[in-house]
Short mmCIF file of C-alpha atoms and ligand atoms in Angstrom, two decimals:
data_model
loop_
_atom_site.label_atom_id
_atom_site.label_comp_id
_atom_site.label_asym_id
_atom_site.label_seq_id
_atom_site.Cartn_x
_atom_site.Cartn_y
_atom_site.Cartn_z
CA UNK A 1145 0.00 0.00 0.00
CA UNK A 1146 1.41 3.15 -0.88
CA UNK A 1147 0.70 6.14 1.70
CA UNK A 1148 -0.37 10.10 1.45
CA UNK A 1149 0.60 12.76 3.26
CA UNK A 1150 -0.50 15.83 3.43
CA UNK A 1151 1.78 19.09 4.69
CA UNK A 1152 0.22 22.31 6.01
CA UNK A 1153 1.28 25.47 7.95
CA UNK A 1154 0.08 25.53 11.19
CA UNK A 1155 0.64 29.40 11.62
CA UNK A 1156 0.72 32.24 9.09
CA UNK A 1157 3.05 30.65 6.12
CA UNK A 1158 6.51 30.88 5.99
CA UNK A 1159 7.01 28.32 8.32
CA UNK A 1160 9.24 25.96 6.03
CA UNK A 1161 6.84 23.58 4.79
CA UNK A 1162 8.70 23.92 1.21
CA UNK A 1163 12.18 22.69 3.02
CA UNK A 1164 9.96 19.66 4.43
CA UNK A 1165 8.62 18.39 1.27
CA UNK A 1166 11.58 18.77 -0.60
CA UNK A 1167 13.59 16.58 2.38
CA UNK A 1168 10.70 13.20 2.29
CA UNK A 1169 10.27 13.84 -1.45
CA UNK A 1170 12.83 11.04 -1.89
CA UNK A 1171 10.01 8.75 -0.83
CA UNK A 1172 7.54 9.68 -3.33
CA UNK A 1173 6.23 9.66 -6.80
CA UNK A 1174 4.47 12.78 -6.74
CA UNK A 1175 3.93 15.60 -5.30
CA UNK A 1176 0.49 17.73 -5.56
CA UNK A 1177 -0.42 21.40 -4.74
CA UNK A 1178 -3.58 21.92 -4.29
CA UNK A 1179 -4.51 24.96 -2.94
CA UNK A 1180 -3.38 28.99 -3.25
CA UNK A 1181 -1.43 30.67 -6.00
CA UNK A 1182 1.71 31.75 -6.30
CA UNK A 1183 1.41 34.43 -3.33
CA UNK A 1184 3.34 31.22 -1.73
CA UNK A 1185 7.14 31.44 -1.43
CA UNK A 1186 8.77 28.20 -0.77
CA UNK A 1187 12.71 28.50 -0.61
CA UNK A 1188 14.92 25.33 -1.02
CA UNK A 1189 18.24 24.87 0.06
CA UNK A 1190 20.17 22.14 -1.84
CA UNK A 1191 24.21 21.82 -0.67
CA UNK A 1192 24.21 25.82 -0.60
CA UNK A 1193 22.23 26.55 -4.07
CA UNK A 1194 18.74 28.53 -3.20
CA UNK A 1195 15.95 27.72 -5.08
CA UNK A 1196 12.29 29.78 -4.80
CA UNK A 1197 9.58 28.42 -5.65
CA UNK A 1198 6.14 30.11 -6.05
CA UNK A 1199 3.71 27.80 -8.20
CA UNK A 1200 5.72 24.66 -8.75
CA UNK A 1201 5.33 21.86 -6.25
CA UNK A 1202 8.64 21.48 -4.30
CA UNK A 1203 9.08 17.80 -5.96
CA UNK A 1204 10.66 19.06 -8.75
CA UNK A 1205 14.18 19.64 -7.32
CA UNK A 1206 14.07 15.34 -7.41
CA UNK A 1207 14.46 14.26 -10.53
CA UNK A 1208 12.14 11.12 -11.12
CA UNK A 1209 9.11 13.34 -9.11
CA UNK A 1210 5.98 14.19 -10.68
CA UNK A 1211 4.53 17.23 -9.79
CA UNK A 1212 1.21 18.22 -10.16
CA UNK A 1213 -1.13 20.97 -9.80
CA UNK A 1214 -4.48 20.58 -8.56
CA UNK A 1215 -7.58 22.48 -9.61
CA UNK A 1216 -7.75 24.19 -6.35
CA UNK A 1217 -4.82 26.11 -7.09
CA UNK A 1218 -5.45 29.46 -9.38
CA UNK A 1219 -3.10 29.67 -11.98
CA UNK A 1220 -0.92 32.83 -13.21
CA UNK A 1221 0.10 31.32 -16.50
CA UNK A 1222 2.53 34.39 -16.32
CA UNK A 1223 4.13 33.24 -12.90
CA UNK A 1224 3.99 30.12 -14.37
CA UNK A 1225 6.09 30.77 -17.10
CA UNK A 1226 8.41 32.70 -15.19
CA UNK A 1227 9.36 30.01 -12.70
CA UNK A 1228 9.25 27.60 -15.35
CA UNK A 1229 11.65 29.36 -17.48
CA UNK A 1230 14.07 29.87 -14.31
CA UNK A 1231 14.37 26.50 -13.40
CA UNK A 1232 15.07 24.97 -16.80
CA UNK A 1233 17.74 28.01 -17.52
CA UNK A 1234 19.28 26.38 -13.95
CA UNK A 1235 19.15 22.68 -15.73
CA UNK A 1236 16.03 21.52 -13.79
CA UNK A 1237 13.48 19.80 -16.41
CA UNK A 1238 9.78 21.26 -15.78
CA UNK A 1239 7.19 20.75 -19.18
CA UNK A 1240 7.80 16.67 -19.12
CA UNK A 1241 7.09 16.64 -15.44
CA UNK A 1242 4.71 19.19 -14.94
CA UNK A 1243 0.85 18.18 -14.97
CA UNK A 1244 -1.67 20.69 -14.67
CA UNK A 1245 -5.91 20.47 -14.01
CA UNK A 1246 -8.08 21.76 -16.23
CA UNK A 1247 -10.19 22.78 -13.69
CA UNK A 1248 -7.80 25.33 -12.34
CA UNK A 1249 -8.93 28.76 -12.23
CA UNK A 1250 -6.79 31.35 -14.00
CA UNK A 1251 -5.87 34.32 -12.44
CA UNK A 1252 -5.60 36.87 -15.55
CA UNK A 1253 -4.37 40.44 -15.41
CA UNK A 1254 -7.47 42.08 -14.22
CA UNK A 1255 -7.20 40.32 -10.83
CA UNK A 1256 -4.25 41.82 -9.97
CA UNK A 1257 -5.48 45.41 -11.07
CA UNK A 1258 -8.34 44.43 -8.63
CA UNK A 1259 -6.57 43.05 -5.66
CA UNK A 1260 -4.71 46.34 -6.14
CA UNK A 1261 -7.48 48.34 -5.91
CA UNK A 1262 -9.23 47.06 -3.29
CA UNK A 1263 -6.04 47.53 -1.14
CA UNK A 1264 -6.21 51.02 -1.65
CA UNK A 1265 -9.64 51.26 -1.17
CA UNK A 1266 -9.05 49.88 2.12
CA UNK A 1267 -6.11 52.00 3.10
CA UNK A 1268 -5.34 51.21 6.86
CA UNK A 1269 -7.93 48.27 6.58
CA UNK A 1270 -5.72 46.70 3.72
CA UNK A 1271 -5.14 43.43 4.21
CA UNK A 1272 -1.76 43.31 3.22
CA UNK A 1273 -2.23 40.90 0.49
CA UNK A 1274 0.78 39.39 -1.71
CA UNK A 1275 -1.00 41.92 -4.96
CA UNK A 1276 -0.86 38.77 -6.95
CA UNK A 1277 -4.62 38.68 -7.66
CA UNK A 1278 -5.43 35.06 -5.56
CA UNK A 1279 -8.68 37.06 -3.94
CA UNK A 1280 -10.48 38.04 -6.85
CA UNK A 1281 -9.55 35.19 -8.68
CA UNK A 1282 -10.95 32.67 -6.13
CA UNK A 1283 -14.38 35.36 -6.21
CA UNK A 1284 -14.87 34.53 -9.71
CA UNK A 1285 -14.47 30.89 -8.84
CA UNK A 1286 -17.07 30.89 -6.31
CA UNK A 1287 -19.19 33.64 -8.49
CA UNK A 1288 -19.10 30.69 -11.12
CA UNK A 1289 -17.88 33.11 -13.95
CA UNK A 1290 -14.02 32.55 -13.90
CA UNK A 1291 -12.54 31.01 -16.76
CA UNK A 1292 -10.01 27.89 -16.02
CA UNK A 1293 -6.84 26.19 -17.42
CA UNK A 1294 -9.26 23.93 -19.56
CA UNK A 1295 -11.05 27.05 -21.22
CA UNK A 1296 -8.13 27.61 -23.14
CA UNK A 1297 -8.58 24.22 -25.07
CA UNK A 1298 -11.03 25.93 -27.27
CA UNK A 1299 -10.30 29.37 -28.52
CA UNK A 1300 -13.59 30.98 -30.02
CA UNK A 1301 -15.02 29.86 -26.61
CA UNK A 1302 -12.23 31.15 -24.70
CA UNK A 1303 -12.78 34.46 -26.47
CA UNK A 1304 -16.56 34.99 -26.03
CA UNK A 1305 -15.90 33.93 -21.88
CA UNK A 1306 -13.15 36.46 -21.40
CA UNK A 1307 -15.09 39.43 -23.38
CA UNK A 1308 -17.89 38.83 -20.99
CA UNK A 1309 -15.60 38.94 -17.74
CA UNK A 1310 -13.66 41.86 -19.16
CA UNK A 1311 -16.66 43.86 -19.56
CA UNK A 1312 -17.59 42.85 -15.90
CA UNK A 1313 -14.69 43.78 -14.36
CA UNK A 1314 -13.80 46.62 -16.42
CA UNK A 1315 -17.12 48.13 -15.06
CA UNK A 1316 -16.28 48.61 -11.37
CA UNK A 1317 -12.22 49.26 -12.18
CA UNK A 1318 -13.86 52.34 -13.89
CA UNK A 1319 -16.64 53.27 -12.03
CA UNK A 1320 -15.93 52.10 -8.44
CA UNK A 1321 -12.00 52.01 -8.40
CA UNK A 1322 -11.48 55.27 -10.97
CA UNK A 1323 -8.72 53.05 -12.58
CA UNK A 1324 -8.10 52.40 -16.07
CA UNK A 1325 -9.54 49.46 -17.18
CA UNK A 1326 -8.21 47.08 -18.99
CA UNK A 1327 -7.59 45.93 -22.71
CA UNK A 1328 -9.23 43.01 -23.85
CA UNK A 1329 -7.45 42.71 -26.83
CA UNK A 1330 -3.93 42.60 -25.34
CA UNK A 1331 -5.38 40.02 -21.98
CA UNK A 1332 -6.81 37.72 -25.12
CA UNK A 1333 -3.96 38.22 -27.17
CA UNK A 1334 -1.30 37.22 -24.21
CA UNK A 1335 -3.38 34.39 -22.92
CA UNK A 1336 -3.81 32.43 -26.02
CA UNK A 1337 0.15 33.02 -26.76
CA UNK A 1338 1.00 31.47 -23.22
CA UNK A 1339 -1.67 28.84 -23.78
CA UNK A 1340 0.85 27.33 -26.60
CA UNK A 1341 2.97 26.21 -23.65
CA UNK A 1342 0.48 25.39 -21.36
CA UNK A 1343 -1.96 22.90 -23.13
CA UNK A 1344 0.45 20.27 -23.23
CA UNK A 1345 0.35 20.05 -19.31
CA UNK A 1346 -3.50 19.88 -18.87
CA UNK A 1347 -4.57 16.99 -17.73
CA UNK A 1348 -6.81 15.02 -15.51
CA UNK A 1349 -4.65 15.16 -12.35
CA UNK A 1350 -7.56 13.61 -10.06
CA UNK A 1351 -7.73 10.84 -12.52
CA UNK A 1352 -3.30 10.54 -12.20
CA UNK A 1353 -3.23 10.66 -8.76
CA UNK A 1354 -5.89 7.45 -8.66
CA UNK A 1355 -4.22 5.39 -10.61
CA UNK A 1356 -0.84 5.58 -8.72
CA UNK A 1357 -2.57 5.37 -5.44
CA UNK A 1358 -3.49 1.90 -7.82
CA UNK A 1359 -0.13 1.25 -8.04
CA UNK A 1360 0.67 1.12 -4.05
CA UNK A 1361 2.70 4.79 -5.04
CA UNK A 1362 3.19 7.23 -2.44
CA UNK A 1363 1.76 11.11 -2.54
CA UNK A 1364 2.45 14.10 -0.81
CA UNK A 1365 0.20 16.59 -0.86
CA UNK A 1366 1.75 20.37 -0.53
CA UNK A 1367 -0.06 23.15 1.54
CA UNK A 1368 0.92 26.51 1.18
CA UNK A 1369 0.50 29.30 3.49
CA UNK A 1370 -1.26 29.05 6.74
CA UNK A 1371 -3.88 27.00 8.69
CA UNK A 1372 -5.01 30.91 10.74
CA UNK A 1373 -5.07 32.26 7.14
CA UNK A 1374 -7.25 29.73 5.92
CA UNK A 1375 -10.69 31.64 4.50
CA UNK A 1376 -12.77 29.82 7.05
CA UNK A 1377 -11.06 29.32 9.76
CA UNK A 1378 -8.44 31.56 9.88
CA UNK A 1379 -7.96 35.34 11.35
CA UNK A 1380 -10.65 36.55 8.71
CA UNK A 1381 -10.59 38.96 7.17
CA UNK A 1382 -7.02 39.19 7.40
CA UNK A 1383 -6.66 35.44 5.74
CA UNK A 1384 -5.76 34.41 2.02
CA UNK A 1385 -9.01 32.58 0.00
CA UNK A 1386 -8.48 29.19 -0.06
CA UNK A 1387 -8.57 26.19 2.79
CA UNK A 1388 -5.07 26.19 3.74
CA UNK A 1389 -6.31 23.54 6.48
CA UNK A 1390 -5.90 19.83 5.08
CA UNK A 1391 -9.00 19.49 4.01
CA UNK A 1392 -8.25 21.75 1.41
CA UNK A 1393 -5.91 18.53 -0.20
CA UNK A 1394 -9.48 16.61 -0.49
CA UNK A 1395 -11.33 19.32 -2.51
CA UNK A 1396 -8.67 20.57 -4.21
CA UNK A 1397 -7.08 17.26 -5.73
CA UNK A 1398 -9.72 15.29 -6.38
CA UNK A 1399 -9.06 12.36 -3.86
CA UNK A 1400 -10.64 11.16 -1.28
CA UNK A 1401 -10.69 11.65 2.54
CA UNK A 1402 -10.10 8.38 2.83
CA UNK A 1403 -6.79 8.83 1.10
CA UNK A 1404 -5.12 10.63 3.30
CA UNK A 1405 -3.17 8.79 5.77
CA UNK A 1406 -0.94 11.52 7.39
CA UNK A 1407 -0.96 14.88 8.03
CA UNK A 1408 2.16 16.88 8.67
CA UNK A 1409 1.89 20.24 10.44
CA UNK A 1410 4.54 22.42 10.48
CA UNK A 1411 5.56 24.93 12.94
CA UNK A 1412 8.02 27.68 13.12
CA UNK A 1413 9.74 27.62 16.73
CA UNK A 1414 8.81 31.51 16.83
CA UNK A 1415 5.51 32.68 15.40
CA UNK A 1416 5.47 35.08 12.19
CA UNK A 1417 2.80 36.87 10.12
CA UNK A 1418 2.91 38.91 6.63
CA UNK A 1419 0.56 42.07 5.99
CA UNK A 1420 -2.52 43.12 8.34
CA UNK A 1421 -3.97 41.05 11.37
CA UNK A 1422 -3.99 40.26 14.68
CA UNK A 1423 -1.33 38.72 16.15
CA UNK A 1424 -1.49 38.12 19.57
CA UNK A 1425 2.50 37.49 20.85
CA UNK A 1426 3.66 39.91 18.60
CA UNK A 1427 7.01 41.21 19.77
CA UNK A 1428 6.59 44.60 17.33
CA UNK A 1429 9.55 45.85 15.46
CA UNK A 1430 10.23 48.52 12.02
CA UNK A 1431 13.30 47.49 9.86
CA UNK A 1432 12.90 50.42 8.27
CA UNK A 1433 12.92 52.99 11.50
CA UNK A 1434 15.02 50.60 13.62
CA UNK A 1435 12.64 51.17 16.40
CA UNK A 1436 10.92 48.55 18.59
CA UNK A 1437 11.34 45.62 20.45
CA UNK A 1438 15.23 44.40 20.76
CA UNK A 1439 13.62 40.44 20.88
CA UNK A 1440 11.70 41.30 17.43
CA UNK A 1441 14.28 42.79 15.82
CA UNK A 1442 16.95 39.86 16.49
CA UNK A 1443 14.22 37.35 15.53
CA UNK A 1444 13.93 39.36 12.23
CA UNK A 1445 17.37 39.84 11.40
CA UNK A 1446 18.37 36.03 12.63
CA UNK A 1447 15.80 34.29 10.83
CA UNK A 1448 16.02 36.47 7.95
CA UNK A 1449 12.46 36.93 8.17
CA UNK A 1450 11.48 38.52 5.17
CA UNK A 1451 9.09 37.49 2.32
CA UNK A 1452 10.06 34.78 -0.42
CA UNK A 1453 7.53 36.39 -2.47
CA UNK A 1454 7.14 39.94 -1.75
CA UNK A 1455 10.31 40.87 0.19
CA UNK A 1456 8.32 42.46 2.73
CA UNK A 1457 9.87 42.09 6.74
CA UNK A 1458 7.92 39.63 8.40
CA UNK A 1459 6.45 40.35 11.69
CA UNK A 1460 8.00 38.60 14.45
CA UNK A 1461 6.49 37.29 17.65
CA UNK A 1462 6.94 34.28 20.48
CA UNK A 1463 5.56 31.16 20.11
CA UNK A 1464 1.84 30.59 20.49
CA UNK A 1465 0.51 27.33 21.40
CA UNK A 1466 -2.93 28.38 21.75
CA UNK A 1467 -3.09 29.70 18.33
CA UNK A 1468 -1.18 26.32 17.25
CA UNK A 1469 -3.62 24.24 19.63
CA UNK A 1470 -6.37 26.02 17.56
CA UNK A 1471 -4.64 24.68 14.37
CA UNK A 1472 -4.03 21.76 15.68
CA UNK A 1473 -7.51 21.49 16.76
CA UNK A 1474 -6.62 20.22 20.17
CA UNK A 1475 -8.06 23.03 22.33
CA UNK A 1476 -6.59 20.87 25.70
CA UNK A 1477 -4.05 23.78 26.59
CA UNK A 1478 -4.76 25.08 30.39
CA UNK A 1479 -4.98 28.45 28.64
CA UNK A 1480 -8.56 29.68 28.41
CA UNK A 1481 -9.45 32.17 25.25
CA UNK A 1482 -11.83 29.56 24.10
CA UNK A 1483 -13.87 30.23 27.76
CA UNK A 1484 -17.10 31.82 27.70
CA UNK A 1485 -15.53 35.21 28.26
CA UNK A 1486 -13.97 35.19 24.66
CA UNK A 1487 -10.60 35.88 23.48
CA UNK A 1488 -10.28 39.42 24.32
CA UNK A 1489 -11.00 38.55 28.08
CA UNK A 1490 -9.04 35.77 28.42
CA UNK A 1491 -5.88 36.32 30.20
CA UNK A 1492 -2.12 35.05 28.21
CA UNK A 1493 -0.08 32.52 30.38
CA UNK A 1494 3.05 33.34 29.62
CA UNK A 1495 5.82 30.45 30.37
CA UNK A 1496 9.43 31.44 30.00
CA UNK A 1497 12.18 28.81 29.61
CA UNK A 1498 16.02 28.91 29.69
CA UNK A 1499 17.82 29.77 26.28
CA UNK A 1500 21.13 28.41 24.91
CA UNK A 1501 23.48 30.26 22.62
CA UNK A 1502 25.27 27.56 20.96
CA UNK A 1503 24.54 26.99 17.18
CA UNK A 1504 22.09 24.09 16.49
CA UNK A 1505 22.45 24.65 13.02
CA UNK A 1506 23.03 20.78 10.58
CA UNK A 1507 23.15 18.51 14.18
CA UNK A 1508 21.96 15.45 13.45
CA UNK A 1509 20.68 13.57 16.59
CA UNK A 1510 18.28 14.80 19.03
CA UNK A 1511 20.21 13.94 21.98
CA UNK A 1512 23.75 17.24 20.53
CA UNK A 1513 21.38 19.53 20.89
CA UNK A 1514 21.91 21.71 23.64
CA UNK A 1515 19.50 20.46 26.97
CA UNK A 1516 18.08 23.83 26.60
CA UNK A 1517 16.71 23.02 23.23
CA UNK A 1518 15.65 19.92 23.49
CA UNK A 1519 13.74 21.08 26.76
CA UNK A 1520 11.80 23.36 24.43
CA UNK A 1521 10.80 21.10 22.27
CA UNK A 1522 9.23 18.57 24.58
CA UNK A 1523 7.38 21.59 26.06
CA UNK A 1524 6.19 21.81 22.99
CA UNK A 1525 5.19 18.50 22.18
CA UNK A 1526 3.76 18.21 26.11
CA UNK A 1527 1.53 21.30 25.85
CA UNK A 1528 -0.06 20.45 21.92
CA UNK A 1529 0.11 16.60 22.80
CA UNK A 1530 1.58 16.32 19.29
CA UNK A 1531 4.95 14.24 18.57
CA UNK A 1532 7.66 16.17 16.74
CA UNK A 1533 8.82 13.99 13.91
CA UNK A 1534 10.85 16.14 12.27
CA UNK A 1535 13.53 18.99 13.41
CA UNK A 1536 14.90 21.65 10.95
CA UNK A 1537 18.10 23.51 11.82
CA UNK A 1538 19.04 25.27 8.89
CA UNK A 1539 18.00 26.22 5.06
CA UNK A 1540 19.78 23.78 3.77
CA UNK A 1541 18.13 19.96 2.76
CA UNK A 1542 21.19 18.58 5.05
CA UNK A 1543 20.16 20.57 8.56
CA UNK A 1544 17.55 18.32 9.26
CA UNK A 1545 17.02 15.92 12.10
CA UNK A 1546 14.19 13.00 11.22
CA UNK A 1547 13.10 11.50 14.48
CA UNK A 1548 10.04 9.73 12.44
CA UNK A 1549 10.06 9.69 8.92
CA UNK A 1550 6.16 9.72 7.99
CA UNK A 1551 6.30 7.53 4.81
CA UNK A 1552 7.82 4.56 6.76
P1 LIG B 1814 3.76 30.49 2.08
O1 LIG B 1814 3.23 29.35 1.27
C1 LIG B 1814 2.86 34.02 4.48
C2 LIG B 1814 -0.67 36.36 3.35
C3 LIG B 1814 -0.45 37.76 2.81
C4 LIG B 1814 -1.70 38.44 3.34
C5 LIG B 1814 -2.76 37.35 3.22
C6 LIG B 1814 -3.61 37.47 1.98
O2 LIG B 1814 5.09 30.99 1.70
O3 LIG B 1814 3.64 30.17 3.55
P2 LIG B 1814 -3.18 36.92 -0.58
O4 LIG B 1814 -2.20 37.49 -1.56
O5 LIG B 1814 -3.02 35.46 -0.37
O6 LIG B 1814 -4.58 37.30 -0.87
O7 LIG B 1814 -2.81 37.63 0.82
O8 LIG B 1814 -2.07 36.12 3.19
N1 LIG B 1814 0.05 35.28 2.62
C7 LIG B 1814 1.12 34.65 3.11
N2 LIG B 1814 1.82 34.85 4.26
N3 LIG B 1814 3.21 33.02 3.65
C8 LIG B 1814 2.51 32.78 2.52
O9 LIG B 1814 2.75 31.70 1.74
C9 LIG B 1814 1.43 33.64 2.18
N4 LIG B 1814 0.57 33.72 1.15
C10 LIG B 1814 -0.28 34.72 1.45
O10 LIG B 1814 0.72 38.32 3.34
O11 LIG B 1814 -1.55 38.72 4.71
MG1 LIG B 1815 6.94 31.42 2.31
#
């Protein structure tokens, strides 16, 4: 019997999830994204050579990996392109490996002019979103007038969609935004050019992914961002609009919830967050003024913590095991926000615990890392009555300590 796995944030995003399926790739046949757009930004570490990746599963730094794109992913055929063409100029083959639904909704230049605008519109509101057009892409999803991958199969047809959904937008980017609007000749024209080197990749990935669970193969199912920015049950409004949650591998692959035997959560030893939101252990710091708190601004500048995708600094904060208990759906913490009295009267329970300042960075067994460290971890495991199976301690593929690989 083969076995499938599912990976998710348990936070915000950006807690390494990309690192993680690159590492137990070498287990698998394929490896499937299935939700979100390229606002992720996975970064891969292979014997010092960086790799980000956006769109493209993480499988495809292993040669003899399929990778797949589900239909709940929305598709920038530009991004697409791009971080095809990247790779392959770095020797990495993509278009023979690369399988794409039909059913995934494009995200075409319009969305981004509207995620833009709405972002204005909602000045100190703004979400803070990646501007790559993932929100009003997944609206006209759900609004059952988006055009997908498998619309550009048929031109004339393509054509006649798009005019309508031009028009549509076109309407309130005028009217409500006071932007210009956009060209439907130029959107149709670019399309159907980037459609040449697309159609070849269309195909039935639900149907794929069947027939090697057939064959006893194994699967690993890729989550990007965050479970607390999922769209319904995350930090909403300040969330992204997809199920970052595991469901989300169900609907947006096409197998079943029976499939899935495992499901990986992963969790940044510090807590982070990108754009607008609350974020309850937030330790606040400015890059740009300098100004703040001393224990955000060395979590910032140690952990690099700035955006794959958008190069914005990351907020930085302490650990949160309620919020991760609430991911985790576990809700057993003595900590009580979920009491009657609601979140904002609950009182934090803060637990401070001895810090090392060795390097833990590429040690390979649990038992060299400083007591310190491995004190923090069981706390962890302890309060969220999770296992830790895995332990990163660097970028790079190598700086990992497996306590339980989950395909064995
Ligand atoms: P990975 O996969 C962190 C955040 C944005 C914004 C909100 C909505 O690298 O973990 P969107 O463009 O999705 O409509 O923006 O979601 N966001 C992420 N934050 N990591 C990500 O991806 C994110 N993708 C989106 O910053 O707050
Ligand atoms: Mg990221």
């Amino acid at each position: 019997m083969g076995k499938n796995v599912v990976i998710i944030g348990t936070q915000w995003g950006d807690e390494g999830k990309g690192k993680i399926v690159d590492l137990i790739t070498d287990k698998v046949s394929s490896v499937v994204r299935f939700q979100g757009g390229h606002n992720a930004g996975h970064t891969l570490v292979i014997e010092g050579k960086k790799t980000v990746l956006h769109l493209i599963p993480s499988g495809i730094l292993r040669k003899n990996v399929n990778c797949y794109i589900g239909h709940g992913v929305v598709l920038s055929m530009t991004a697409l392109l791009k971080e095809m063409n990247e790779l392959e100029d770095s020797g990495v083959e993509v278009s023979s490996r690369l399988k794409i639904s039909p059913g995934c909704p494009l995200i075409l230049p319009y969305h981004i002019e509207l995620d833009n605008a709405r972002e204005a519109h909602r000045g100190k509101a703004a979400i803070g979103t990646t501007g790559n057009g993932i929100g009003p892409a997944y609206e006209d999803k759900v609004a059952r007038r988006g055009l997908r991958v498998g619309d550009l199969l048929d031109e004339d047809l393509f054509s006649e969609k798009l005019k309508e959904v031009v028009d549509y937008h076109n309407f309130s980017l005028k009217n409500y935004y006071k932007q210009t609007p956009v060209d439907f000749e130029s959107v149709l024209s670019e399309a159907l050019n980037q459609a040449k080197i697309i159609k070849p990749m269309i195909m039935d990935v639900a149907d794929e992914l069947h027939q090697q669970m057939d064959n006893s193969e194994n699967i690993l199912f890729e989550g990007a961002q965050g479970a607390l920015l999922d769209i319904d049950q995350g930090t909403y409004p300040f969330v992204t609009s997809s199920n970052t949650t595991s469901g989300g591998a169900v609907t947006g692959s096409g197998v079943g919830v029976r499939d899935i035997d495992y499901v990986l959560g992963i969790v940044k030893a510090y807590t982070t967050r990108v754009g607008g939101g609350p974020f309850p252990t937030e330790l606040d710091y400015d890059v740009n003024t300098d100004e703040g708190d001393p224990v955000g601004r060395e979590l910032c500048s140690k952990g690099h913590e700035f955006g794959a995708t958008t190069g914005r600094q990351r907020r930085c904060g302490w650990l949160d095991l309620v919020i991760l208990n609430r991911s985790f759906r576990l809700k057993r913490t003595s900590t009580p926000p979920f009491s009657a009295e609601g979140y904002s009267a609950a009182k934090p329970i803060y637990i401070e615990m001895p810090g090392w300042k060795t390097s833990t960075i590429g040690t390979h067994s649990f038992g060299d890392l400083p007591k310190e460290a491995q004190d923090y971890i069981k706390k962890i495991e302890e309060l969220s009555e999770i296992p830790v199976d895995i332990l990163s301690t660097g970028p790079d593929r190598d700086e990992t300590l497996i306590l339980k690989n989950p395909f064995d």
